[in-house]
Short mmCIF file of C-alpha atoms in Angstrom, two decimals:
data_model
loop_
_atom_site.label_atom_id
_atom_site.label_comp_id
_atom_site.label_asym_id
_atom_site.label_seq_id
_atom_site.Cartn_x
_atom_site.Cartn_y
_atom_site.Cartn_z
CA UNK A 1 -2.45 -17.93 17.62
CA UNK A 2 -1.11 -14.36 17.55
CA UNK A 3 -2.98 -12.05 15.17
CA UNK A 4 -1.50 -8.62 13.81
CA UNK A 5 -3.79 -6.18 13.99
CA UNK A 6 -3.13 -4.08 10.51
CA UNK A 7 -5.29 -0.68 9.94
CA UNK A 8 -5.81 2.98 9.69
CA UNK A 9 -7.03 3.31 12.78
CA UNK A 10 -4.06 4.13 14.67
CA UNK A 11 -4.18 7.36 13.43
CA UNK A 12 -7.65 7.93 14.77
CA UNK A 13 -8.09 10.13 18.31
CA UNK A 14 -9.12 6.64 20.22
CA UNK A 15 -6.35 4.40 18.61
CA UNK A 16 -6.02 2.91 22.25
CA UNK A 17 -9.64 2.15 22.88
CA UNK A 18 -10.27 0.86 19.25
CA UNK A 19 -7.21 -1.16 19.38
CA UNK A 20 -8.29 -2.58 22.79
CA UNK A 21 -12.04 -3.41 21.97
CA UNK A 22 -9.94 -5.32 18.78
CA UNK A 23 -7.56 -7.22 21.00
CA UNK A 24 -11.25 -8.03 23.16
CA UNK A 25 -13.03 -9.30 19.74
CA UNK A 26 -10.10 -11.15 19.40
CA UNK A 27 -10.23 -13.14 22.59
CA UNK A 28 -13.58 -14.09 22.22
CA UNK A 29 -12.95 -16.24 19.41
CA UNK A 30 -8.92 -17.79 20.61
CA UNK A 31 -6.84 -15.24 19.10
CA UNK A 32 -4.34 -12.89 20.77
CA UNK A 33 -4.40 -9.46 19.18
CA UNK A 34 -1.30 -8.05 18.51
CA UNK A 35 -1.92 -4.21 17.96
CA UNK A 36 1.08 -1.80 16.11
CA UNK A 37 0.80 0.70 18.75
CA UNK A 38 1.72 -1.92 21.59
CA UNK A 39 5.88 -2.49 19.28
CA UNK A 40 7.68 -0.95 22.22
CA UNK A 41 9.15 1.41 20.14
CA UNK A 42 11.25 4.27 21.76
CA UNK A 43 9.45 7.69 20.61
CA UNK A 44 11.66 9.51 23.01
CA UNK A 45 13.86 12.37 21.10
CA UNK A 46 13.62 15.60 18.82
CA UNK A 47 15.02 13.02 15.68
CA UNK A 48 10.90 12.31 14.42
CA UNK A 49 12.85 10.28 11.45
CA UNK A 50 14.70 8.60 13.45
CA UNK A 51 11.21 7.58 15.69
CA UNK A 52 9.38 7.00 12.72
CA UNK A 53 12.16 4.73 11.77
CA UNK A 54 11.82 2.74 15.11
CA UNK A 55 8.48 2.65 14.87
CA UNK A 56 8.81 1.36 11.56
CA UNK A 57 11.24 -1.74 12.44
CA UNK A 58 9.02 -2.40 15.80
CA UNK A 59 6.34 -2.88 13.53
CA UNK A 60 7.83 -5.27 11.26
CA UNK A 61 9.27 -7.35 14.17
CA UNK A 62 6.07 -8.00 15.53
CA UNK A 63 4.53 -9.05 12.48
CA UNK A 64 7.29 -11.74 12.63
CA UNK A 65 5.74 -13.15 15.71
CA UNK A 66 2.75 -13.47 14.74
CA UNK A 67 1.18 -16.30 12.70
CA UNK A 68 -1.45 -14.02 11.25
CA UNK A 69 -2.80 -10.53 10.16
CA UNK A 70 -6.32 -9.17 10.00
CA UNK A 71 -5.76 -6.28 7.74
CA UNK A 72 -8.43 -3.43 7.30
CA UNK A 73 -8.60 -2.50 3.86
CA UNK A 74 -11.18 0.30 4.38
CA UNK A 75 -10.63 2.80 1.64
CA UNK A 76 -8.44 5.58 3.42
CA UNK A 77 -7.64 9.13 1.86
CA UNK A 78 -8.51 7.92 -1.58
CA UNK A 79 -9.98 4.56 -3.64
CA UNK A 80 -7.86 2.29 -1.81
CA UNK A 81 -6.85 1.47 1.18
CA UNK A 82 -3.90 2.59 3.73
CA UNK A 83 -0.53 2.54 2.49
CA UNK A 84 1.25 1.34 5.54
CA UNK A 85 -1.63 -1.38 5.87
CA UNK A 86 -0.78 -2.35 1.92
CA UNK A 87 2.77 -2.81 3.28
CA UNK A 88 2.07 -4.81 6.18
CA UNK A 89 -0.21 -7.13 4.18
CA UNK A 90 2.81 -7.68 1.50
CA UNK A 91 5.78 -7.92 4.17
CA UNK A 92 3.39 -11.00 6.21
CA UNK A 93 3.15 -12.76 2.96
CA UNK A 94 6.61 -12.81 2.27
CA UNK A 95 7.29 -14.02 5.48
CA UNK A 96 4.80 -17.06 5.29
CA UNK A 97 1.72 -15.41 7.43
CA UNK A 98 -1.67 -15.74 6.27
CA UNK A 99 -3.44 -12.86 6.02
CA UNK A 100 -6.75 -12.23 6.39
CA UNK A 101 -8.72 -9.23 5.83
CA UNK A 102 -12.10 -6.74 6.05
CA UNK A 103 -13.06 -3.33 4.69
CA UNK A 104 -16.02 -1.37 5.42
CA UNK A 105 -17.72 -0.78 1.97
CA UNK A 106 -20.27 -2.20 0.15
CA UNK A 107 -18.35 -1.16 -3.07
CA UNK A 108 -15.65 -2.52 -5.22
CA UNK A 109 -12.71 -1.00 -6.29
CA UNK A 110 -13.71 -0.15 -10.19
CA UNK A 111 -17.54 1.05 -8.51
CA UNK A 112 -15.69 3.62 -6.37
CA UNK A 113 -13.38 4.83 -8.67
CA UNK A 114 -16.07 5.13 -11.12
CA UNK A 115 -18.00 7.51 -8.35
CA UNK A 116 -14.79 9.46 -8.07
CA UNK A 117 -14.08 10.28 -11.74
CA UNK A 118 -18.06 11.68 -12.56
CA UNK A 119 -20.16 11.63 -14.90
CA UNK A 120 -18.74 10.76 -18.47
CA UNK A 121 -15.71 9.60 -17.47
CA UNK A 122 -13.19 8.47 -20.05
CA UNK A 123 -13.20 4.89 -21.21
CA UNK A 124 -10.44 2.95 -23.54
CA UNK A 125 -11.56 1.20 -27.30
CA UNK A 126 -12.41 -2.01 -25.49
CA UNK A 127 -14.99 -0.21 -22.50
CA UNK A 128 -12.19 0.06 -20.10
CA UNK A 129 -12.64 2.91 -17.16
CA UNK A 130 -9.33 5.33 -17.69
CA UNK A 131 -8.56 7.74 -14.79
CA UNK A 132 -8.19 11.54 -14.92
CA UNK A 133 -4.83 10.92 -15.96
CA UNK A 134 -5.77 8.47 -19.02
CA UNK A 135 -4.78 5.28 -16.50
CA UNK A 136 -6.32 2.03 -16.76
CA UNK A 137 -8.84 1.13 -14.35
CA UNK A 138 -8.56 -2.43 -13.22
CA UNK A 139 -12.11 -4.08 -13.86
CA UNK A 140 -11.69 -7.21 -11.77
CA UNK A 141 -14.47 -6.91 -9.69
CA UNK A 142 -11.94 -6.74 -6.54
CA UNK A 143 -11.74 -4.75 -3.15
CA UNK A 144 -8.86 -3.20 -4.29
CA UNK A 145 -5.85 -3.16 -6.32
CA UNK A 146 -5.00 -7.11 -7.37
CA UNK A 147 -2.06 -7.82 -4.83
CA UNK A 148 -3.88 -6.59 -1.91
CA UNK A 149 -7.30 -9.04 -2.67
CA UNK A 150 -4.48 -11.79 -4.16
CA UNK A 151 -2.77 -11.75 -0.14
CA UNK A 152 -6.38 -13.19 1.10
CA UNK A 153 -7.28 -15.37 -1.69
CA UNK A 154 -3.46 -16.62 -1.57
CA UNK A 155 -3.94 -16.87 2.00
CA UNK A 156 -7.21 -19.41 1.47
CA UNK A 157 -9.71 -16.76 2.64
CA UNK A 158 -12.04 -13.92 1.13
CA UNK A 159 -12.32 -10.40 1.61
CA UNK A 160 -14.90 -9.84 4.36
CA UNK A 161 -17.07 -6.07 3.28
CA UNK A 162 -19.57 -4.87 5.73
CA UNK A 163 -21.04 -1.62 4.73
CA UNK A 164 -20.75 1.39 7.22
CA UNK A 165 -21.90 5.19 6.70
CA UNK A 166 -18.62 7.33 5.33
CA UNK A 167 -17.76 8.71 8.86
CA UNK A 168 -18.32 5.56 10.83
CA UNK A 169 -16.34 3.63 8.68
CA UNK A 170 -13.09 3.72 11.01
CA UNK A 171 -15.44 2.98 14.29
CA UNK A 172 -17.24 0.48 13.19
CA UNK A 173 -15.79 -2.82 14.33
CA UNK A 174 -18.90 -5.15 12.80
CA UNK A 175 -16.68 -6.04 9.34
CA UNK A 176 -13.57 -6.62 11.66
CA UNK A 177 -15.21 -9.10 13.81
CA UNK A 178 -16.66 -11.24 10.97
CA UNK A 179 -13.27 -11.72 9.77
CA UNK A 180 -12.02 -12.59 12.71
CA UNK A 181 -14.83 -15.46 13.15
CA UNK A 182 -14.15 -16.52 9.80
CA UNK A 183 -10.25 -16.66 10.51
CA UNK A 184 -11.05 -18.88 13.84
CA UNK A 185 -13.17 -21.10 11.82
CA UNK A 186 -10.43 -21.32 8.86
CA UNK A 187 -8.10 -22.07 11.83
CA UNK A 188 -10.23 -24.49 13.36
CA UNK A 189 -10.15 -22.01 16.53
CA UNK A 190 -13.03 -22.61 18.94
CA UNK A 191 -14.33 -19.61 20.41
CA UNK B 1 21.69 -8.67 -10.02
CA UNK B 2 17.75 -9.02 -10.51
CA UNK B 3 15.85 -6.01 -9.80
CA UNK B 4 11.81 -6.16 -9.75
CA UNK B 5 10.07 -2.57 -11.15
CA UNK B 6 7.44 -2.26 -9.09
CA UNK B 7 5.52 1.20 -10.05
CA UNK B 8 1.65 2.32 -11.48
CA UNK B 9 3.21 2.86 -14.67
CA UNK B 10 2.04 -0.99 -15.55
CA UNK B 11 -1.57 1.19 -16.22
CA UNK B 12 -0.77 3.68 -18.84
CA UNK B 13 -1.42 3.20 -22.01
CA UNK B 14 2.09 2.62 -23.20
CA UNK B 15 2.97 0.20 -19.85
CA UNK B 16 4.65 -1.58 -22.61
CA UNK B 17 6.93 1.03 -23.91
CA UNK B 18 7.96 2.55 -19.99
CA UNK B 19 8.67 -0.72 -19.10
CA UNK B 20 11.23 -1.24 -21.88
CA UNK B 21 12.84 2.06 -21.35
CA UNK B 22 12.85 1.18 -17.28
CA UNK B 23 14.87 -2.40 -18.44
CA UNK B 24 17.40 0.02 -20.80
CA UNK B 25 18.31 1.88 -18.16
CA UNK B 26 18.69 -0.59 -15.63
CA UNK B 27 20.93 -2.68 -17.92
CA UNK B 28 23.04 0.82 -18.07
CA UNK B 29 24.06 0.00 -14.76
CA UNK B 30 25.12 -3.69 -14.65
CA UNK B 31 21.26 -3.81 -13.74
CA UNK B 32 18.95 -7.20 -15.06
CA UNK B 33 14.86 -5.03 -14.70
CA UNK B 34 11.97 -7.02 -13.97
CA UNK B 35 8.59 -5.68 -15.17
CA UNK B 36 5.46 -6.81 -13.69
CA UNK B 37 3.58 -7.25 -17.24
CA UNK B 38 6.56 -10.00 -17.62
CA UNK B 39 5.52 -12.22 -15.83
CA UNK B 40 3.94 -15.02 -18.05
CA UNK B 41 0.79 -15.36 -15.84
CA UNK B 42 -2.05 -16.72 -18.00
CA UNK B 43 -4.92 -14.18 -18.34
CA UNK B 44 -6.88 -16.19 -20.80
CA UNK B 45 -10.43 -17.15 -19.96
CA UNK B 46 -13.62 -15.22 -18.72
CA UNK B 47 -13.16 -15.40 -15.05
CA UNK B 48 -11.50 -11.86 -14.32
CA UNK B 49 -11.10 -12.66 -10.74
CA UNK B 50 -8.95 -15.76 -11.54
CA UNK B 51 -7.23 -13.87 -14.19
CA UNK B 52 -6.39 -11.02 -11.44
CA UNK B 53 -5.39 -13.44 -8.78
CA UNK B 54 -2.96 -15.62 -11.11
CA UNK B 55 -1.47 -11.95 -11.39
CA UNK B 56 -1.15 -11.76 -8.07
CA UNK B 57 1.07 -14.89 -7.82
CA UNK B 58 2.83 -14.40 -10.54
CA UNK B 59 3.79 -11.14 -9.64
CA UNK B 60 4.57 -12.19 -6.27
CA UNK B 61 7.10 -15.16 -8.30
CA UNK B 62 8.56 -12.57 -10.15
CA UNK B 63 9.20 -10.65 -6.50
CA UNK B 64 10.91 -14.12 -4.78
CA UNK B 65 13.55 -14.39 -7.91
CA UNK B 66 15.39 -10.56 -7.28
CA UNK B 67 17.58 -9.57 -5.09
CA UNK B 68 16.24 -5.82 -5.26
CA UNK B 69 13.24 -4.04 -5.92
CA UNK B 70 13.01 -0.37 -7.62
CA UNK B 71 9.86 1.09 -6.39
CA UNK B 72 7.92 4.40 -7.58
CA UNK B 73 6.26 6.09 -4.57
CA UNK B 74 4.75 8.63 -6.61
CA UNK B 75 1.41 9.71 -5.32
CA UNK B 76 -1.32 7.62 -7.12
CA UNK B 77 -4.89 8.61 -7.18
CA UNK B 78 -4.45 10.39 -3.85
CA UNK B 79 -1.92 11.66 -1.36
CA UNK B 80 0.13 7.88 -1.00
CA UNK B 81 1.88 6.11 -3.27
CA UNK B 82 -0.11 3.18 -5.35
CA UNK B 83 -0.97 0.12 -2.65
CA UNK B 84 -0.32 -2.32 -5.22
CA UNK B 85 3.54 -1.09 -4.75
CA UNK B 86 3.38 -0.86 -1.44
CA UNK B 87 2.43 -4.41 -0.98
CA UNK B 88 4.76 -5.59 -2.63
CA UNK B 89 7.67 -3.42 -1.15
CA UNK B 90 6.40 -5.11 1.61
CA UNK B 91 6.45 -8.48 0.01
CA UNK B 92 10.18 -8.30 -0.36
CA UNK B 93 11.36 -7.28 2.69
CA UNK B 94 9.57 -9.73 3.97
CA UNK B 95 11.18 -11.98 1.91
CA UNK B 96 14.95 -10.16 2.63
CA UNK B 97 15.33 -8.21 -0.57
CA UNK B 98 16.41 -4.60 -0.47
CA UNK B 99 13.96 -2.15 -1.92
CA UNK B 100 14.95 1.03 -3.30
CA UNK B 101 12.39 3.94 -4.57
CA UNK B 102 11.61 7.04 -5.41
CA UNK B 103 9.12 9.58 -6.01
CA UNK B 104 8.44 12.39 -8.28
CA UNK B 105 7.24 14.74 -6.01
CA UNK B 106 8.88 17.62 -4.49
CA UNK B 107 6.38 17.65 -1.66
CA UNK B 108 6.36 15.46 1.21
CA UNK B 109 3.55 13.41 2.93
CA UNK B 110 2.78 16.27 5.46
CA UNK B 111 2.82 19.14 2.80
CA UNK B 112 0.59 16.98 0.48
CA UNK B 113 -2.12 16.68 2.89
CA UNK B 114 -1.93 19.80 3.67
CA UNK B 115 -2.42 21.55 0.74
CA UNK B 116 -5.29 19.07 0.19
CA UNK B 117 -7.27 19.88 3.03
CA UNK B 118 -7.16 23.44 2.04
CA UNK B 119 -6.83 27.00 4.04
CA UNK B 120 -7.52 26.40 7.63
CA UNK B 121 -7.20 22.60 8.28
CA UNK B 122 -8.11 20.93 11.95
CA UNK B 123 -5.35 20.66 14.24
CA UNK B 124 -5.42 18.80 17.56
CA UNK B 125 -4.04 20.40 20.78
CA UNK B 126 -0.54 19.51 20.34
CA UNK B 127 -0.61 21.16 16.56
CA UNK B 128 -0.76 18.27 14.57
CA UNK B 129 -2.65 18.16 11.28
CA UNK B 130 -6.15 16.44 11.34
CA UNK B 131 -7.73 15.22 8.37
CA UNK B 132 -11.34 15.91 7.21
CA UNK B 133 -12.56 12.67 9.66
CA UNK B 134 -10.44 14.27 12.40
CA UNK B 135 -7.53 11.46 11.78
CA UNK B 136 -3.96 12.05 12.66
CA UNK B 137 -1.82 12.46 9.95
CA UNK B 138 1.89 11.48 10.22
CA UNK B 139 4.31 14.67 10.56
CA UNK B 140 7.72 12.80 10.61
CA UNK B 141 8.84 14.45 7.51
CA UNK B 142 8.74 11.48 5.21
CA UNK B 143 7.43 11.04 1.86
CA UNK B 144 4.60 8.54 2.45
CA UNK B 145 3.98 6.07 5.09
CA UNK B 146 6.41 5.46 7.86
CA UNK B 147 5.98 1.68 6.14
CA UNK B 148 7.44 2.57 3.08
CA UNK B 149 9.84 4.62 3.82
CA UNK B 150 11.14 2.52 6.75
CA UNK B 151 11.50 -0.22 4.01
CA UNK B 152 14.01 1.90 2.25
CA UNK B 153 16.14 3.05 5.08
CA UNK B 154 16.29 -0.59 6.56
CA UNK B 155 17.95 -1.23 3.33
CA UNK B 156 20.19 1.41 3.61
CA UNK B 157 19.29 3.72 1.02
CA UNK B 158 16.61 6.72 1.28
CA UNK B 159 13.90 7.86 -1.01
CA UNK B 160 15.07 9.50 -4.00
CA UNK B 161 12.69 12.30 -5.22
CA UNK B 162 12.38 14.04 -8.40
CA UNK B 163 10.20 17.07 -8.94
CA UNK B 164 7.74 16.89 -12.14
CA UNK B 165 4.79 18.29 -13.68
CA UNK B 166 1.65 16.41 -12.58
CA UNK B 167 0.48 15.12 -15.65
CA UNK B 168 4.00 13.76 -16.71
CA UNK B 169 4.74 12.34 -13.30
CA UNK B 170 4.28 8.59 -14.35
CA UNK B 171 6.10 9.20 -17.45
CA UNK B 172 9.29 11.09 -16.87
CA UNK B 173 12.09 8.60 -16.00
CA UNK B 174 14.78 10.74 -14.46
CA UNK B 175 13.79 10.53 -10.62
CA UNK B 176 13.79 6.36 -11.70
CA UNK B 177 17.37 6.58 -13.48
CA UNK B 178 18.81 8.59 -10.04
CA UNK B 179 17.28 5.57 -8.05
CA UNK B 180 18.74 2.72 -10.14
CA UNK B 181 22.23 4.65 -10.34
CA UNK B 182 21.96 5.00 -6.12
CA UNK B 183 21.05 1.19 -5.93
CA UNK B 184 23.96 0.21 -8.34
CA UNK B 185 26.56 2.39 -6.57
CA UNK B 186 25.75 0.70 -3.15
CA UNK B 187 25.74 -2.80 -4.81
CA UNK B 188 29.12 -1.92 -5.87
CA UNK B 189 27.97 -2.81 -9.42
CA UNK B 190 29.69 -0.72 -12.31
CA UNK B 191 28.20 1.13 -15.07
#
């Protein structure tokens, strides 16, 4: 079973090492880690576009060779999680992966918004949070936005949340590895 | 030719209203608009979680029956676009659709975090921009997420963007009108 390894931190200073102690968790339990920074891509050239581009592709192609994804949905930069991980999680659906998934916070989506916005912060006629903006705040007592939680559920699993202090959150690989047993299990992997 | 509108407009308060003047203009251009909040999923009961996930799926339905998407990248809540889009601009290129956006920004991904993380931000040795947690941030010169855009360029097209005041951002319709007009002119549809 080939696992894509979908997260944030590739962007971190030890995206190798993290992304090898992942591909290590993985073993343990069956599953062979596939991490984005091992596509192949050429990087080579002055055209960054043109190797984000690559990079971009690469990425996608080796998400169709895998028969899963173990997404980190760790907020990143905001409420909600990583963009390009958001992506990833939709493009494996609509290619018929399962995708499972982690994030390192003990709080929903609607708690951490409702840090963000204050004190006092506006509410619709029927008690619904509204944003700085006067946006609805979805009150599903999710991870995250609906399609993102809906991938797992979809998928037969359950977000997996492990809580982690604010600037371990990208190191910590605790959350990541109960998913991964729980995936295993789901899979009827043996470790 | 089916297009879905995916977009964080579905949480204003008038979701309603944008989404009928998003369908006008796509029937302009030989264009059938799908809105999310069209989708005939059942959100009846007291279990929000159920509610949220038959969403999800229905949403995801919605996604499977166009041929195209029209996605807003605007920035949502933060420097990226809203993940909820992002999944499912991932969602239909997984599924083969071609996804079109845009973004009402003037600023790309780089400049935005940048100007976020104030005067003096980290750099590593090579000069690229660090966030506050010391994380790389991408410097290809795209608008978001070498994800999202990739999805736009593997379908041929390119991001439009639109400059607009902050507060109208998810209300102004003209960055959406140039995107639909770009996606009908490729599909060779007429106006």
């Amino acid at each position: 079973m080939r696992a894509y390894l979908a997260g944030p931190e590739v962007f971190l200073p030890n995206a190798v090492e993290i992304g090898a102690a992942k591909k290590a968790t993985c073993a343990k339990y069956g599953i062979e880690g596939v991490y984005p920074l091992d596509s192949g891509a050429d990087v080579t050239g002055s055209d960054k576009a043109l190797i984000a581009f690559r990079i971009s592709q690469a990425n996608e192609a080796l998400i169709r060779g895998c028969e899963l994804v173990i997404a980190n949905m760790t907020p990143f930069r905001g409420p909600s999680a990583d963009v390009g991980t958001a992506y990833e999680m939709g493009f494996a659906r609509g290619c018929g992966l399962r995708v499972f998934a982690y994030t390192n916070t003990m709080w929903k989506y609607t708690e951490r918004m409702r840090w963000s916005l204050g004190p006092n912060p506006r509410e619709n006629a029927a008690g619904d949070l509204l944003d700085e903006e006067g946006m609805f705040v979805e009150g599903f007592g999710l991870w995250d936005n609906l399609m993102l939680d809906g991938a797992v559920l979809g998928s037969g699993s359950e977000v997996v949340w492990h809580p982690s202090q604010d600037r371990g959150r990208f190191h910590k690989l605790d959350g990541f590895e109960a998913c991964v047993a729980k995936a295993a299990k789901m899979l009827g992997l043996k470790p």
